[in-house]
Structure formats: structure tokens, C-alpha cells
mmCIF file of C-alpha atoms and ligand atoms in Angstrom:
data_model
loop_
_atom_site.group_PDB
_atom_site.id
_atom_site.type_symbol
_atom_site.label_atom_id
_atom_site.label_comp_id
_atom_site.label_asym_id
_atom_site.label_seq_id
_atom_site.Cartn_x
_atom_site.Cartn_y
_atom_site.Cartn_z
ATOM 1 C CA MET A 481 171.285 134.792 -83.885
ATOM 2 C CA ASN A 482 168.901 136.962 -81.873
ATOM 3 C CA THR A 483 169.194 140.702 -82.723
ATOM 4 C CA SER A 484 166.501 142.245 -80.526
ATOM 5 C CA ILE A 485 169.004 144.235 -78.483
ATOM 6 C CA ILE A 486 171.892 144.479 -80.983
ATOM 7 C CA LYS A 487 172.445 147.971 -82.437
ATOM 8 C CA CYS A 488 174.241 148.916 -85.614
ATOM 9 C CA PRO A 489 177.839 149.825 -84.654
ATOM 10 C CA THR A 490 177.903 152.461 -87.441
ATOM 11 C CA CYS A 491 174.679 154.419 -86.843
ATOM 12 C CA ASN A 492 173.224 152.952 -83.497
ATOM 13 C CA ALA A 493 169.911 151.939 -85.256
ATOM 14 C CA LYS A 494 168.093 148.677 -84.472
ATOM 15 C CA THR A 495 169.122 145.616 -86.435
ATOM 16 C CA MET A 496 167.652 142.516 -88.018
ATOM 17 C CA ILE A 497 168.827 139.363 -89.770
ATOM 18 C CA ASP A 498 168.241 139.183 -93.491
ATOM 19 C CA ASN A 499 169.733 136.305 -95.395
ATOM 20 C CA LYS A 500 172.665 135.613 -93.104
ATOM 21 C CA THR A 501 173.447 139.296 -92.850
ATOM 22 C CA LEU A 502 172.885 141.645 -89.881
ATOM 23 C CA LYS A 503 171.286 144.822 -91.258
ATOM 24 C CA CYS A 504 170.027 148.103 -89.944
ATOM 25 C CA GLU A 505 167.359 150.370 -91.384
ATOM 26 C CA ASN A 506 170.186 152.612 -92.895
ATOM 27 C CA ASN A 507 171.439 149.645 -94.918
ATOM 28 C CA HIS A 508 174.636 149.055 -92.990
ATOM 29 C CA SER A 509 175.325 145.334 -93.150
ATOM 30 C CA PHE A 510 177.556 142.810 -91.422
ATOM 31 C CA ASP A 511 177.794 139.224 -92.595
ATOM 32 C CA LEU A 512 177.337 136.327 -90.144
ATOM 33 C CA ALA A 513 180.277 133.965 -89.889
ATOM 34 C CA LYS A 514 179.664 130.415 -90.808
ATOM 35 C CA GLN A 515 179.807 129.398 -87.129
ATOM 36 C CA GLY A 516 176.864 131.844 -86.557
ATOM 37 C CA TYR A 517 178.521 134.660 -84.765
ATOM 38 C CA ILE A 518 178.795 138.318 -85.909
ATOM 39 C CA ASN A 519 181.903 140.463 -85.961
ATOM 40 C CA LEU A 520 181.011 144.021 -85.001
ATOM 41 C CA LEU A 521 184.495 145.454 -84.414
ATOM 42 C CA ILE A 522 184.442 148.430 -86.739
ATOM 43 C CA ASN A 523 188.264 148.728 -86.825
ATOM 44 C CA LYS A 524 188.812 145.064 -87.535
ATOM 45 C CA GLY A 525 190.735 145.681 -90.686
ATOM 46 C CA SER A 526 192.994 148.449 -89.269
ATOM 47 C CA LYS A 527 196.325 148.149 -87.636
ATOM 48 C CA THR A 528 194.795 149.177 -84.326
ATOM 49 C CA LYS A 529 196.287 146.987 -81.627
ATOM 50 C CA ILE A 530 193.502 144.697 -80.410
ATOM 51 C CA HIS A 531 194.119 142.686 -77.296
ATOM 52 C CA GLY A 532 192.655 139.278 -76.858
ATOM 53 C CA ASP A 533 193.874 135.986 -75.452
ATOM 54 C CA SER A 534 196.419 134.015 -77.525
ATOM 55 C CA LYS A 535 195.397 130.722 -78.997
ATOM 56 C CA GLU A 536 197.632 129.040 -76.448
ATOM 57 C CA MET A 537 195.888 130.714 -73.526
ATOM 58 C CA LEU A 538 192.528 130.047 -75.045
ATOM 59 C CA ASN A 539 193.156 126.292 -75.354
ATOM 60 C CA ALA A 540 194.508 126.168 -71.818
ATOM 61 C CA ARG A 541 191.367 127.994 -70.556
ATOM 62 C CA LYS A 542 189.064 125.673 -72.437
ATOM 63 C CA LEU A 543 190.691 122.611 -71.010
ATOM 64 C CA ILE A 544 190.664 123.821 -67.435
ATOM 65 C CA LEU A 545 187.033 125.022 -67.638
ATOM 66 C CA GLU A 546 185.783 121.918 -69.383
ATOM 67 C CA LYS A 547 187.431 119.748 -66.715
ATOM 68 C CA GLY A 548 185.140 121.559 -64.204
ATOM 69 C CA TYR A 549 187.786 123.108 -61.945
ATOM 70 C CA TYR A 550 185.803 126.428 -61.905
ATOM 71 C CA GLN A 551 182.449 124.755 -61.841
ATOM 72 C CA THR A 552 181.581 126.185 -58.438
ATOM 73 C CA ILE A 553 181.816 129.705 -59.872
ATOM 74 C CA SER A 554 179.465 128.714 -62.708
ATOM 75 C CA ASN A 555 176.970 127.037 -60.350
ATOM 76 C CA ASN A 556 176.848 130.065 -58.105
ATOM 77 C CA LEU A 557 176.383 132.423 -61.090
ATOM 78 C CA ASN A 558 173.570 130.266 -62.353
ATOM 79 C CA ASN A 559 171.788 130.346 -58.955
ATOM 80 C CA ILE A 560 172.019 134.141 -58.698
ATOM 81 C CA ILE A 561 170.804 134.815 -62.230
ATOM 82 C CA ASN A 562 168.056 132.174 -62.146
ATOM 83 C CA SER A 563 166.700 133.827 -58.951
ATOM 84 C CA PHE A 564 165.740 136.739 -61.253
ATOM 85 C CA GLY A 565 163.276 134.486 -63.058
ATOM 86 C CA LYS A 566 162.779 134.157 -66.834
ATOM 87 C CA ASN A 567 162.393 136.303 -69.980
ATOM 88 C CA ASN A 568 165.482 138.204 -69.128
ATOM 89 C CA ARG A 569 167.966 139.562 -71.730
ATOM 90 C CA ILE A 570 171.406 138.673 -70.437
ATOM 91 C CA ILE A 571 174.857 139.815 -71.638
ATOM 92 C CA ASP A 572 178.190 138.080 -70.711
ATOM 93 C CA ILE A 573 180.998 140.682 -71.158
ATOM 94 C CA GLY A 574 184.230 138.885 -72.003
ATOM 95 C CA SER A 575 182.468 135.581 -72.672
ATOM 96 C CA GLY A 576 185.746 133.955 -73.827
ATOM 97 C CA VAL A 577 185.194 130.313 -74.868
ATOM 98 C CA GLY A 578 181.619 130.547 -73.625
ATOM 99 C CA TYR A 579 181.916 128.191 -70.655
ATOM 100 C CA TYR A 580 179.795 130.175 -68.142
ATOM 101 C CA LEU A 581 177.247 131.329 -70.693
ATOM 102 C CA ASP A 582 176.779 127.897 -72.056
ATOM 103 C CA ASN A 583 176.172 126.411 -68.574
ATOM 104 C CA LEU A 584 173.780 129.272 -67.798
ATOM 105 C CA GLU A 585 171.779 128.717 -70.949
ATOM 106 C CA LYS A 586 171.521 124.998 -70.239
ATOM 107 C CA SER A 587 170.208 125.771 -66.745
ATOM 108 C CA ASN A 588 167.506 128.209 -67.988
ATOM 109 C CA GLN A 589 166.355 128.286 -71.650
ATOM 110 C CA LYS A 590 163.646 130.876 -71.018
ATOM 111 C CA ASN A 591 166.097 133.803 -71.287
ATOM 112 C CA GLU A 592 167.789 135.495 -74.215
ATOM 113 C CA TYR A 593 171.587 135.272 -74.099
ATOM 114 C CA TYR A 594 174.343 137.361 -75.652
ATOM 115 C CA GLY A 595 178.079 136.838 -75.348
ATOM 116 C CA ILE A 596 180.628 139.469 -76.354
ATOM 117 C CA ASP A 597 184.456 139.218 -76.497
ATOM 118 C CA ILE A 598 187.308 140.877 -78.326
ATOM 119 C CA SER A 599 188.925 137.486 -79.076
ATOM 120 C CA LYS A 600 187.532 136.169 -82.322
ATOM 121 C CA ASP A 601 189.005 132.706 -81.593
ATOM 122 C CA GLY A 602 187.085 132.502 -78.361
ATOM 123 C CA ILE A 603 183.848 133.613 -79.924
ATOM 124 C CA LYS A 604 184.315 131.103 -82.726
ATOM 125 C CA GLU A 605 184.714 128.223 -80.274
ATOM 126 C CA ALA A 606 181.801 129.498 -78.196
ATOM 127 C CA SER A 607 179.361 129.836 -81.055
ATOM 128 C CA LYS A 608 180.245 126.413 -82.420
ATOM 129 C CA ALA A 609 179.262 124.917 -79.104
ATOM 130 C CA ASN A 610 175.883 126.593 -78.501
ATOM 131 C CA LYS A 611 173.694 128.015 -81.248
ATOM 132 C CA ALA A 612 171.017 129.289 -78.785
ATOM 133 C CA ILE A 613 173.322 132.050 -77.693
ATOM 134 C CA SER A 614 174.059 135.162 -79.827
ATOM 135 C CA TYR A 615 177.821 135.695 -79.983
ATOM 136 C CA ILE A 616 179.509 138.909 -81.013
ATOM 137 C CA VAL A 617 183.090 139.896 -81.551
ATOM 138 C CA GLY A 618 183.249 143.388 -80.080
ATOM 139 C CA THR A 619 184.713 145.581 -77.397
ATOM 140 C CA ASN A 620 183.468 146.229 -73.874
ATOM 141 C CA ASN A 621 184.220 149.988 -74.439
ATOM 142 C CA GLN A 622 181.587 150.272 -77.182
ATOM 143 C CA LEU A 623 178.945 147.678 -76.450
ATOM 144 C CA PRO A 624 176.899 147.017 -79.649
ATOM 145 C CA PHE A 625 173.634 146.953 -77.626
ATOM 146 C CA LEU A 626 170.713 149.404 -77.506
ATOM 147 C CA ASP A 627 170.189 151.734 -74.613
ATOM 148 C CA ASN A 628 168.095 150.383 -71.716
ATOM 149 C CA SER A 629 167.844 146.896 -73.333
ATOM 150 C CA ALA A 630 169.431 144.385 -71.041
ATOM 151 C CA ASP A 631 168.062 142.937 -67.721
ATOM 152 C CA ILE A 632 171.344 141.448 -66.574
ATOM 153 C CA ILE A 633 174.959 142.164 -67.501
ATOM 154 C CA TYR A 634 177.723 140.106 -65.967
ATOM 155 C CA SER A 635 181.475 139.819 -66.180
ATOM 156 C CA ILE A 636 183.706 137.036 -64.881
ATOM 157 C CA PHE A 637 187.294 138.252 -64.441
ATOM 158 C CA SER A 638 186.854 140.653 -67.430
ATOM 159 C CA PRO A 639 187.152 144.399 -67.373
ATOM 160 C CA ILE A 640 183.950 146.335 -67.832
ATOM 161 C CA ASN A 641 183.189 149.865 -68.947
ATOM 162 C CA ILE A 642 180.723 151.039 -66.386
ATOM 163 C CA ASP A 643 179.373 153.938 -68.471
ATOM 164 C CA GLU A 644 178.542 151.464 -71.200
ATOM 165 C CA CYS A 645 177.008 148.961 -68.819
ATOM 166 C CA VAL A 646 174.753 151.628 -67.346
ATOM 167 C CA ARG A 647 173.742 152.823 -70.752
ATOM 168 C CA VAL A 648 172.739 149.295 -71.835
ATOM 169 C CA LEU A 649 171.053 148.213 -68.593
ATOM 170 C CA LYS A 650 167.319 148.686 -68.057
ATOM 171 C CA GLY A 651 166.107 150.483 -64.947
ATOM 172 C CA LYS A 652 166.148 147.966 -62.071
ATOM 173 C CA GLY A 653 168.404 145.768 -64.125
ATOM 174 C CA HIS A 654 171.323 143.893 -62.499
ATOM 175 C CA LEU A 655 175.115 144.046 -63.027
ATOM 176 C CA ILE A 656 177.160 141.115 -61.601
ATOM 177 C CA THR A 657 180.907 141.096 -61.307
ATOM 178 C CA VAL A 658 183.093 138.143 -60.405
ATOM 179 C CA SER A 659 186.610 139.161 -59.294
ATOM 180 C CA PRO A 660 189.523 137.426 -57.705
ATOM 181 C CA ASN A 661 189.751 137.789 -53.890
ATOM 182 C CA GLN A 662 192.787 137.911 -51.624
ATOM 183 C CA ASN A 663 193.782 134.270 -51.664
ATOM 184 C CA HIS A 664 192.667 133.356 -55.262
ATOM 185 C CA LEU A 665 195.287 130.943 -56.589
ATOM 186 C CA GLY A 666 197.484 132.204 -53.774
ATOM 187 C CA GLU A 667 199.692 129.023 -53.748
ATOM 188 C CA LEU A 668 200.574 129.679 -57.379
ATOM 189 C CA LYS A 669 201.070 133.417 -56.861
ATOM 190 C CA LYS A 670 203.591 132.639 -54.053
ATOM 191 C CA LEU A 671 205.688 130.724 -56.521
ATOM 192 C CA VAL A 672 205.575 133.492 -59.069
ATOM 193 C CA TYR A 673 206.042 136.573 -56.866
ATOM 194 C CA GLU A 674 208.375 136.859 -53.902
ATOM 195 C CA VAL A 675 206.142 139.391 -52.363
ATOM 196 C CA ILE A 676 202.434 139.688 -53.197
ATOM 197 C CA ILE A 677 201.566 143.347 -53.457
ATOM 198 C CA GLU A 678 198.362 144.012 -51.580
ATOM 199 C CA LYS A 679 196.782 146.299 -54.097
ATOM 200 C CA ASP A 680 196.835 143.486 -56.555
ATOM 201 C CA TYR A 681 194.066 141.698 -54.902
ATOM 202 C CA LEU A 682 191.822 144.324 -53.483
ATOM 203 C CA VAL A 683 188.381 144.088 -55.007
ATOM 204 C CA ASN A 684 187.141 147.613 -55.618
ATOM 205 C CA ASP A 685 183.440 148.163 -55.381
ATOM 206 C CA ILE A 686 181.832 149.990 -58.233
ATOM 207 C CA VAL A 687 180.912 153.526 -57.220
ATOM 208 C CA TYR A 688 178.512 155.151 -59.781
ATOM 209 C CA GLU A 689 175.392 157.229 -59.638
ATOM 210 C CA GLY A 690 172.346 155.030 -59.546
ATOM 211 C CA ILE A 691 174.311 151.792 -59.034
ATOM 212 C CA LYS A 692 173.638 150.144 -55.689
ATOM 213 C CA LYS A 693 175.293 146.967 -54.372
ATOM 214 C CA VAL A 694 172.546 144.593 -53.335
ATOM 215 C CA ASP A 695 174.483 141.419 -52.565
ATOM 216 C CA SER A 696 177.984 140.129 -52.220
ATOM 217 C CA ILE A 697 179.197 136.538 -51.764
ATOM 218 C CA ILE A 698 182.599 134.946 -51.430
ATOM 219 C CA ILE A 699 183.183 131.590 -53.172
ATOM 220 C CA LYS A 700 186.034 129.669 -51.684
ATOM 221 C CA GLU A 701 187.065 126.124 -52.620
ATOM 222 C CA GLU A 702 190.200 124.015 -52.946
ATOM 223 C CA ILE A 703 191.058 122.265 -56.162
ATOM 224 C CA THR A 704 193.891 119.767 -56.680
ATOM 225 C CA LEU A 705 195.552 119.485 -60.013
ATOM 226 C CA ASN A 706 198.142 117.190 -61.475
ATOM 227 C CA ASP A 707 201.286 118.499 -63.333
ATOM 228 C CA PHE A 708 199.682 118.925 -66.731
ATOM 229 C CA ASP A 709 196.485 120.567 -65.584
ATOM 230 C CA LEU A 710 198.424 122.752 -63.166
ATOM 231 C CA TYR A 711 200.572 124.169 -66.021
ATOM 232 C CA GLN A 712 197.461 124.714 -68.158
ATOM 233 C CA LEU A 713 195.801 126.638 -65.368
ATOM 234 C CA PHE A 714 198.972 128.680 -64.851
ATOM 235 C CA MET A 715 198.966 129.487 -68.597
ATOM 236 C CA MET A 716 195.421 130.912 -68.461
ATOM 237 C CA THR A 717 196.244 133.397 -65.718
ATOM 238 C CA PRO A 718 197.720 136.862 -66.209
ATOM 239 C CA HIS A 719 200.701 135.777 -64.095
ATOM 240 C CA TYR A 720 202.013 133.541 -66.857
ATOM 241 C CA PHE A 721 203.496 136.341 -68.931
ATOM 242 C CA LYS A 722 205.212 137.969 -66.014
ATOM 243 C CA THR A 723 206.958 134.777 -64.878
ATOM 244 C CA PRO A 724 210.644 134.148 -65.575
ATOM 245 C CA ILE A 725 211.565 130.866 -67.410
ATOM 246 C CA ILE A 726 213.286 129.446 -64.317
ATOM 247 C CA VAL A 727 210.020 129.733 -62.357
ATOM 248 C CA LYS A 728 208.017 128.349 -65.229
ATOM 249 C CA ASP A 729 210.274 125.333 -65.268
ATOM 250 C CA LYS A 730 209.834 124.925 -61.548
ATOM 251 C CA ILE A 731 206.004 124.939 -62.002
ATOM 252 C CA LYS A 732 206.252 122.515 -64.858
ATOM 253 C CA ASN A 733 207.986 119.996 -62.582
ATOM 254 C CA ILE A 734 205.410 120.083 -59.755
ATOM 255 C CA GLU A 735 203.569 116.741 -59.712
ATOM 256 C CA LYS A 736 200.512 117.796 -57.861
ATOM 257 C CA MET A 737 199.341 120.890 -56.120
ATOM 258 C CA THR A 738 196.241 122.096 -54.285
ATOM 259 C CA LEU A 739 195.060 125.659 -55.081
ATOM 260 C CA THR A 740 192.553 127.869 -53.437
ATOM 261 C CA ILE A 741 189.721 129.310 -55.515
ATOM 262 C CA ASP A 742 188.710 132.558 -53.776
ATOM 263 C CA VAL A 743 186.476 134.973 -55.658
ATOM 264 C CA VAL A 744 184.004 137.761 -54.844
ATOM 265 C CA VAL A 745 180.652 137.952 -56.605
ATOM 266 C CA ASN A 746 179.132 141.430 -56.344
ATOM 267 C CA VAL A 747 175.499 141.996 -57.424
ATOM 268 C CA TYR A 748 174.556 145.582 -58.237
ATOM 269 C CA GLN A 749 171.216 147.049 -59.236
ATOM 270 C CA TYR A 750 170.626 150.055 -61.463
ATOM 271 C CA LEU A 751 168.151 152.160 -59.673
ATOM 272 C CA LEU A 752 167.768 155.241 -61.881
HETATM 273 ZN ZN1 ZN B 1924 173.452 151.429 -89.367
#
């Protein structure tokens, strides 16, 4: 666990590791889990409703990612980030089971990597798989990172809090977002929804003082899945919960299907 940019969630002071405990100078302490991650959700014991992916969704996501169906997104992300050189401090917001961050770390071990997700199960899986990455259970609305500390922040399909990203980014640092484009998994969406509502798939650019879009690429690829994998992929999408059982059964019985991957990668720079 690297703590160079991790702040104390209670008092915002710098932190360090002391005997498997994350500590700040004001003696707030948080124990490291045996898998090596740290839980910095302050309200973790309360009844506050905390959203995260279900175990079922998480397993489906892990299977689909490990089989490489989204590898083209991972490769493109690695190319963009590695073009910024080395010695960068990089944060994956909504790191999930750690697929993209793990691939990125393996492609460039000269950076410092942090993954944050509200799902403890996801973070647990991710930190078991790669000890070179510092994994944190936390929320994107209160990032447990110091001001002006990160060179690169990215999010793949996860919501970000732009105020928090700007606070944590260094001047000239980069923010990268990967979002679904118009035809992303369109074949599946057509089965689920009779009419696809246009506003569902419009990618909105980030408009924020000091944040400038410096690059934008579209990744488009077709993937073919058999019945089992198709249903697993369906389960990892937000469409799954909105789908009536009759349509779920229909999808379960499809033997093979080709789906379009269509995503937009936007690269922004913080110029203040
Ligand atoms: Zn503290």
C-alpha cells in the first residue's frame, strides 16, 4: 500500500502506514484488510444506503472482462496513459474488479497506481490480484486523496464528481473518461427497450472552469458471444435490472449474438 497521496478521511492530513495500519499525524487510524486494501468509508457502519454492484453482477463482470471482450478499451486506455510517460500518480475511479488498472500496471510499472470503488467485494477481488496497486474502498464524492496530488484520473463507465477530480488533480494533470456511445451494445438494447430514448446515449462533455478537452477518440468493435457469455454480459449492464422476466428468458435462449462495442474516450487537461 502506497500512501503518498492518500489523506485522512477524518481530518484531511497526510497519512502513512505503521504496522498494517493507515495513520495520520492526528492519530486517526484505519486497519488494512488482510488482502491489503484499506476501507476509508467513514459511514461504513451506519445504515446509510451505499450502492455498489451486487456479488452476482461483480462475478459476471469479472468473467466477461477476464475473457477479453473489452480488451480493446483496455489497450486504448493503456496507450493514452503511457503516452504521458512515467512517474505519474494515477487514480482509477470506480475501479471495480481491477481489470483496467491491473492491465495498465502490467503495461507500465514506473507509475504509482490507486483504485477506488464503493464496492468492497470488487476492491477485495482487485487487491488479491495485484499487490502493486493501492486499493481503497471509498466514494467518488469524497475522494480520500490530497489536493493537487494526482497526475492522471480516469473513469471507465463510472460516475465522477468533477469538483473532487479538479481538487485532486495537479495543474496540467489529465482527466480521462470512457463513456458508452450511441451504438454501444445496441443489439442488446434493442431487445430490452422497444424504443431507445436518445438522451440515454448522448455523451455530455465536461464543462468546467480550467478543464479543457484535448483529445477524443471513438472505439468501435464487434464481439460475438455464445449464450452463456451473452447472458453474463447482459447481467453486468444497467439494463439488466430494468428488463422484464419474459425478455430475460428470451435473451437466455439466444445461442449466439454479435454485439457492437462503441465507446467515447475523452481526454481533458486541467489548465489552472
Ligand atoms: Zn486524521
